[in-house]
Amino acid sequence: MAEERLLDSWSWCTEDITREQEKVVRMLERDLEDSVFWKRLLALKERHIILLEKMLEAQEQQAIMLARAEEATVEDCQVLDTILTWYHLLPRPQPWPCLPPGSHLLQASQWTWAEVKQYFQRLWVPTAAPTWIPQQLSPSTRAHPPLTQAPCGP
């Protein structure tokens, strides 16, 4: 009986040691899995940080491009304002009052160059004395005095 007890206690001790070893092996495996998980998580966070840095750089470039576009828009508005101002300052073309009725039906090929030239010479004749005041016009229109219309007819 003493031998049986000794064998039983010996088997219990070996079972305990085996269980402890298995427990240690499981803990090491779990620690290894945890370390692999944390390494992958760290790599994912690093990629996320790199992606955020690229997004920040792209946003900065977009802000620069938007500022350039806004400057161009302001310049375009100034150019458009200048064009519209000139459009309103320049004299508008007047309809030809001396054309015979139905002349809009004539084709351009029916007129000779001499007829067209003679017609325009008859319509517009510059005046001898200027009828404008230089102070009221912009600098670029001062060089071109306005033309007055000659009376229609022979």
C-alpha positions as MATLAB code, in Angstrom:
seq = 'MAEERLLDSWSWCTEDITREQEKVVRMLERDLEDSVFWKRLLALKERHIILLEKMLEAQEQQAIMLARAEEATVEDCQVLDTILTWYHLLPRPQPWPCLPPGSHLLQASQWTWAEVKQYFQRLWVPTAAPTWIPQQLSPSTRAHPPLTQAPCGP';
ca = [
       0.000    0.000    0.000;
       2.802    2.401    0.689;
       4.158    1.659   -2.725;
       0.806    2.354   -4.308;
       0.645    5.654   -2.520;
       4.134    6.463   -3.611;
       3.254    5.554   -7.206;
       0.038    7.556   -7.004;
       1.815   10.608   -5.635;
       4.524   10.163   -8.252;
       1.929   10.008  -11.045;
       0.151   13.054   -9.620;
       3.401   14.962   -9.526;
       4.235   14.020  -13.107;
       0.705   14.972  -14.168;
       1.081   18.300  -12.387;
       4.441   18.902  -14.026;
       3.026   17.925  -17.427;
       0.060   20.234  -16.939;
       2.360   23.065  -15.879;
       4.534   22.496  -18.931;
       1.469   22.433  -21.200;
       0.230   25.597  -19.509;
       3.581   27.300  -20.095;
       3.598   26.155  -23.747;
       0.042   27.506  -24.235;
       1.046   30.810  -22.623;
       4.101   31.061  -24.890;
       1.953   30.303  -27.947;
      -0.580   32.914  -26.845;
       2.207   35.433  -26.254;
       3.597   34.675  -29.701;
       0.143   35.174  -31.259;
      -0.239   38.406  -29.295;
       3.134   39.680  -30.468;
       2.244   38.838  -34.095;
      -1.082   40.641  -33.650;
       0.580   43.716  -32.130;
       3.213   43.788  -34.889;
       0.481   43.689  -37.545;
      -1.484   46.373  -35.684;
       1.618   48.565  -35.468;
       2.271   48.112  -39.203;
      -1.359   49.031  -39.918;
      -1.085   52.159  -37.769;
       2.130   53.156  -39.554;
       0.424   52.752  -42.947;
      -2.508   54.804  -41.646;
      -0.148   57.580  -40.524;
       1.584   57.558  -43.933;
      -1.819   57.747  -45.638;
      -2.858   60.669  -43.420;
       0.386   62.492  -44.238;
      -0.257   61.998  -47.968;
      -3.824   63.249  -47.549;
      -2.550   66.326  -45.705;
      -0.029   66.990  -48.478;
      -2.772   66.601  -51.111;
      -5.017   69.014  -49.209;
      -2.191   71.556  -49.048;
      -1.677   71.220  -52.807;
      -5.433   71.616  -53.355;
      -5.407   74.770  -51.246;
      -2.529   76.144  -53.335;
      -4.355   75.300  -56.580;
      -7.562   76.857  -55.265;
      -5.692   80.039  -54.356;
      -4.186   80.154  -57.859;
      -7.612   79.614  -59.428;
      -9.069   82.353  -57.257;
      -6.305   84.748  -58.334;
      -6.948   83.852  -61.970;
     -10.671   84.402  -61.459;
     -10.044   87.837  -59.969;
      -7.773   88.701  -62.905;
     -10.384   87.377  -65.352;
     -13.038   89.507  -63.680;
     -10.832   92.559  -64.063;
     -10.258   91.753  -67.741;
     -13.978   91.207  -68.258;
     -14.762   94.496  -66.502;
     -12.296   96.266  -68.793;
     -13.815   94.677  -71.895;
     -17.337   95.580  -70.822;
     -16.253   99.143  -70.051;
     -14.723   99.476  -73.500;
     -17.816   97.975  -75.061;
     -19.984  100.639  -73.482;
     -17.537  103.469  -74.310;
     -17.084  102.667  -77.990;
     -19.703  103.911  -80.451;
     -22.187  101.311  -81.558;
     -22.617  100.577  -85.261;
     -25.654  102.316  -86.683;
     -27.965  100.758  -89.250;
     -27.520  101.962  -92.785;
     -30.296  104.479  -93.206;
     -29.814  105.064  -96.950;
     -30.361  101.512  -98.129;
     -33.300  101.082 -100.477;
     -36.191   98.907  -99.268;
     -35.514   95.228  -99.747;
     -31.747   95.723 -100.034;
     -31.179   93.240  -97.216;
     -32.237   90.606  -99.734;
     -29.307   91.431 -102.020;
     -26.386   89.081 -101.911;
     -22.867   90.333 -101.315;
     -21.651   88.889 -104.617;
     -23.868   91.334 -106.535;
     -21.863   94.338 -105.300;
     -18.499   95.263 -106.741;
     -15.720   96.604 -104.564;
     -15.957  100.013 -106.211;
     -19.673  100.217 -105.366;
     -19.065   99.270 -101.739;
     -16.208  101.758 -101.440;
     -18.269  104.533 -103.026;
     -21.207  103.740 -100.753;
     -19.104  103.997  -97.586;
     -17.425  107.198  -98.761;
     -20.840  108.721  -99.277;
     -22.135  107.584  -95.858;
     -19.340  108.686  -93.542;
     -17.567  111.978  -93.910;
     -15.322  113.269  -91.091;
     -16.273  116.674  -89.719;
     -13.943  119.639  -90.009;
     -14.151  120.660  -86.350;
     -14.221  118.164  -83.504;
     -17.554  117.925  -81.750;
     -16.191  116.256  -78.630;
     -14.463  117.364  -75.453;
     -11.144  115.520  -74.792;
     -11.501  115.681  -70.982;
     -14.675  113.595  -71.060;
     -13.200  110.660  -72.958;
     -10.765  108.021  -71.821;
      -7.117  108.396  -72.986;
      -7.331  105.738  -75.705;
     -10.393  107.285  -77.411;
      -8.847  110.776  -77.612;
      -6.715  109.710  -80.568;
      -9.781  108.829  -82.667;
     -12.285  111.662  -83.102;
     -15.842  110.508  -83.733;
     -17.219  110.513  -87.243;
     -20.470  112.188  -88.151;
     -22.908  110.869  -90.662;
     -23.282  112.659  -93.999;
     -26.772  113.366  -95.239;
     -28.268  110.631  -97.390;
     -29.057  111.183 -100.989;
     -27.268  112.694 -104.013;
];
